[in-house]
Amino acid sequence: RGTIVSANPAAERLFGAAAERLIGTPMRDWVGELHVGSSGGRAQVRVRRLAADGLPAEIAWVRLDPPAGPGYLLLVRDVSEREQAQAQL
């Protein structure tokens, strides 16, 4: 349903929010509209942060099947340094 059910320390740093703040909120609150209807994929997005400007990110996802439970695993990576380096070139 697009709700965050778990967040690791890296997600806390990326989004600038504690796991308790992230868990239970819609993923779209943090990454906008992201359609993950397939079994896996990648997308470039701009993530929202709690106490700062947003930042460019790359998201990869894979669908989880039982016994892990239905849902998706999302990996979010900050690509702001890469974009800054490309802009300087």
XYZ file of N, CA and C in Angstrom:
267
model
N 0.810 -1.214 0.000
C 0.000 0.000 0.000
C 0.844 1.264 0.000
N 2.162 1.090 -0.057
C 3.030 2.252 -0.107
C 3.407 2.824 1.239
N 3.151 2.098 2.317
C 3.474 2.573 3.657
C 4.820 2.017 4.100
N 5.627 2.854 4.708
C 6.932 2.412 5.207
C 6.725 1.547 6.443
N 7.297 0.340 6.433
C 7.155 -0.567 7.571
C 8.469 -0.775 8.318
N 9.573 -0.340 7.728
C 10.874 -0.484 8.368
C 11.824 0.547 7.772
N 12.754 1.046 8.587
C 13.744 2.006 8.106
C 15.042 1.791 8.885
N 16.145 1.682 8.161
C 17.435 1.455 8.813
C 18.128 2.790 9.109
N 19.268 2.757 9.803
C 19.976 4.005 10.123
C 20.361 4.828 8.892
N 20.677 4.176 7.785
C 21.006 4.924 6.563
C 19.789 5.707 6.069
N 18.608 5.127 6.159
C 17.384 5.839 5.765
C 17.135 7.019 6.693
N 17.405 6.838 7.970
C 17.235 7.944 8.914
C 18.134 9.123 8.531
N 19.387 8.837 8.183
C 20.306 9.909 7.787
C 19.869 10.558 6.476
N 19.472 9.743 5.515
C 19.088 10.262 4.207
C 17.876 11.190 4.296
N 16.850 10.746 5.016
C 15.616 11.523 5.109
C 15.633 12.530 6.245
N 16.631 12.448 7.128
C 16.726 13.384 8.243
C 15.642 13.177 9.275
N 15.209 11.936 9.445
C 14.137 11.637 10.390
C 14.405 10.288 11.052
N 14.011 10.164 12.297
C 14.155 8.904 13.020
C 13.241 7.847 12.414
N 13.628 6.593 12.580
C 12.822 5.486 12.055
C 11.384 5.566 12.557
N 11.211 5.964 13.808
C 9.862 6.074 14.378
C 9.019 7.095 13.621
N 9.656 8.112 13.075
C 8.951 9.138 12.295
C 8.625 8.631 10.891
N 9.509 7.814 10.333
C 9.316 7.297 8.977
C 8.282 6.175 8.922
N 8.370 5.252 9.879
C 7.501 4.068 9.868
C 6.045 4.477 10.024
N 5.227 3.928 9.143
C 3.791 4.211 9.160
C 3.380 5.334 8.231
N 4.356 6.043 7.664
C 4.019 7.125 6.747
C 4.042 6.614 5.309
N 3.302 7.241 4.432
C 3.329 6.846 3.022
C 4.691 7.172 2.398
N 5.217 6.273 1.612
C 6.493 6.501 0.939
C 6.422 7.744 0.071
N 5.262 8.044 -0.505
C 5.125 9.215 -1.374
C 5.395 10.519 -0.623
N 5.266 10.507 0.715
C 5.595 11.696 1.503
C 7.081 12.021 1.407
N 7.897 11.027 1.103
C 9.347 11.191 1.098
C 9.938 11.192 -0.298
N 9.318 10.487 -1.239
C 9.888 10.408 -2.589
C 8.913 10.817 -3.676
N 7.772 11.346 -3.338
C 6.794 11.722 -4.351
C 6.123 10.497 -4.938
N 5.537 10.677 -6.071
C 4.839 9.567 -6.728
C 5.849 8.638 -7.382
N 5.925 7.435 -6.888
C 6.820 6.415 -7.415
C 5.991 5.183 -7.700
N 5.971 4.739 -8.941
C 5.170 3.582 -9.323
C 6.076 2.360 -9.390
N 5.865 1.437 -8.471
C 6.699 0.236 -8.392
C 5.866 -1.011 -8.711
N 5.079 -0.945 -9.756
C 4.188 -2.040 -10.099
C 4.867 -3.293 -10.604
N 6.110 -3.204 -11.003
C 6.798 -4.381 -11.520
C 7.551 -5.089 -10.392
N 8.184 -6.200 -10.741
C 8.909 -6.963 -9.731
C 10.199 -6.282 -9.307
N 10.684 -5.353 -10.101
C 11.909 -4.642 -9.749
C 12.152 -3.514 -10.716
N 13.012 -2.589 -10.334
C 13.319 -1.484 -11.232
C 14.151 -0.424 -10.563
N 14.357 0.672 -11.294
C 15.134 1.823 -10.818
C 14.449 3.106 -11.267
N 14.703 4.171 -10.522
C 14.168 5.482 -10.894
C 15.034 6.577 -10.286
N 15.048 7.727 -10.936
C 15.690 8.929 -10.411
C 14.580 9.783 -9.819
N 14.749 10.205 -8.575
C 13.735 11.009 -7.896
C 14.408 12.114 -7.096
N 13.617 12.967 -6.541
C 14.107 13.964 -5.592
C 13.430 13.631 -4.274
N 14.211 13.249 -3.263
C 13.629 12.873 -1.978
C 13.416 14.110 -1.125
N 12.412 14.027 -0.292
C 12.124 15.101 0.655
C 12.823 14.771 1.967
N 13.295 15.796 2.629
C 13.948 15.604 3.918
C 13.185 16.390 4.959
N 13.280 15.969 6.198
C 12.509 16.594 7.257
C 12.958 18.029 7.537
N 14.263 18.271 7.673
C 14.722 19.597 8.099
C 15.674 20.240 7.105
N 15.557 19.892 5.835
C 16.477 20.445 4.848
C 15.835 20.395 3.472
N 16.533 20.994 2.514
C 16.070 20.911 1.137
C 16.103 19.463 0.681
N 15.332 19.174 -0.341
C 15.359 17.841 -0.919
C 16.693 17.581 -1.591
N 16.911 16.346 -1.971
C 18.145 16.016 -2.667
C 17.881 14.972 -3.730
N 18.713 14.966 -4.779
C 18.525 13.979 -5.834
C 18.914 12.602 -5.331
N 18.157 11.608 -5.749
C 18.413 10.250 -5.294
C 18.079 9.257 -6.395
N 18.649 8.096 -6.260
C 18.352 6.973 -7.135
C 17.690 5.910 -6.265
N 16.597 5.370 -6.754
C 15.876 4.335 -6.006
C 15.868 3.060 -6.835
N 16.174 1.965 -6.165
C 16.042 0.636 -6.771
C 15.072 -0.141 -5.884
N 14.249 -0.967 -6.505
C 13.294 -1.740 -5.717
C 13.160 -3.151 -6.254
N 12.727 -4.018 -5.353
C 12.443 -5.403 -5.701
C 11.220 -5.839 -4.890
N 10.367 -6.602 -5.526
C 9.168 -7.093 -4.841
C 9.540 -8.259 -3.932
N 9.017 -8.243 -2.724
C 9.230 -9.327 -1.777
C 8.079 -10.318 -1.878
N 8.399 -11.569 -1.781
C 7.384 -12.623 -1.784
C 7.468 -13.369 -0.460
N 6.395 -14.079 -0.103
C 6.464 -14.883 1.117
C 7.670 -15.812 1.046
N 8.345 -16.125 2.117
C 7.941 -15.890 3.508
C 8.278 -14.501 4.040
N 8.978 -13.667 3.279
C 9.311 -12.320 3.761
C 8.054 -11.484 3.955
N 7.020 -11.815 3.241
C 5.783 -11.052 3.308
C 5.621 -10.217 2.069
N 4.386 -9.892 1.707
C 4.166 -9.078 0.515
C 4.665 -7.664 0.722
N 5.179 -7.086 -0.318
C 5.653 -5.714 -0.246
C 6.871 -5.515 -1.126
N 7.568 -4.430 -0.923
C 8.750 -4.089 -1.709
C 9.890 -3.684 -0.787
N 11.078 -3.986 -1.210
C 12.287 -3.488 -0.565
C 12.803 -2.366 -1.442
N 12.948 -1.178 -0.876
C 13.458 -0.028 -1.624
C 14.826 0.357 -1.102
N 15.738 0.582 -2.008
C 17.078 1.056 -1.682
C 17.196 2.459 -2.253
N 17.524 3.420 -1.417
C 17.594 4.815 -1.836
C 19.028 5.301 -1.645
N 19.586 5.889 -2.693
C 20.970 6.364 -2.636
C 21.016 7.844 -3.005
N 21.696 8.613 -2.186
C 21.922 10.038 -2.428
C 22.903 10.166 -3.592
N 22.510 10.863 -4.644
C 23.392 11.051 -5.800
C 23.766 12.528 -5.982
N 23.624 13.334 -4.929
C 23.902 14.758 -5.051
C 25.374 15.027 -5.361
N 26.312 14.286 -4.763
C 27.729 14.500 -5.060
C 28.040 14.152 -6.512
N 27.444 13.103 -7.007
C 27.649 12.714 -8.407
C 27.126 13.800 -9.340
N 25.944 14.343 -9.038
C 25.386 15.406 -9.880
C 26.238 16.676 -9.820
N 26.782 16.995 -8.645
C 27.649 18.168 -8.525
C 28.919 17.985 -9.350
N 29.496 16.793 -9.311
C 30.710 16.515 -10.087
C 30.426 16.618 -11.586
N 29.283 16.104 -12.018
C 28.924 16.192 -13.428
C 28.716 17.641 -13.848
N 28.121 18.430 -12.981
C 27.883 19.844 -13.299
C 29.203 20.604 -13.419
N 30.186 20.247 -12.620
C 31.481 20.913 -12.686
C 32.249 20.565 -13.951
N 31.995 19.370 -14.479
C 32.661 18.973 -15.719
C 32.138 19.803 -16.866
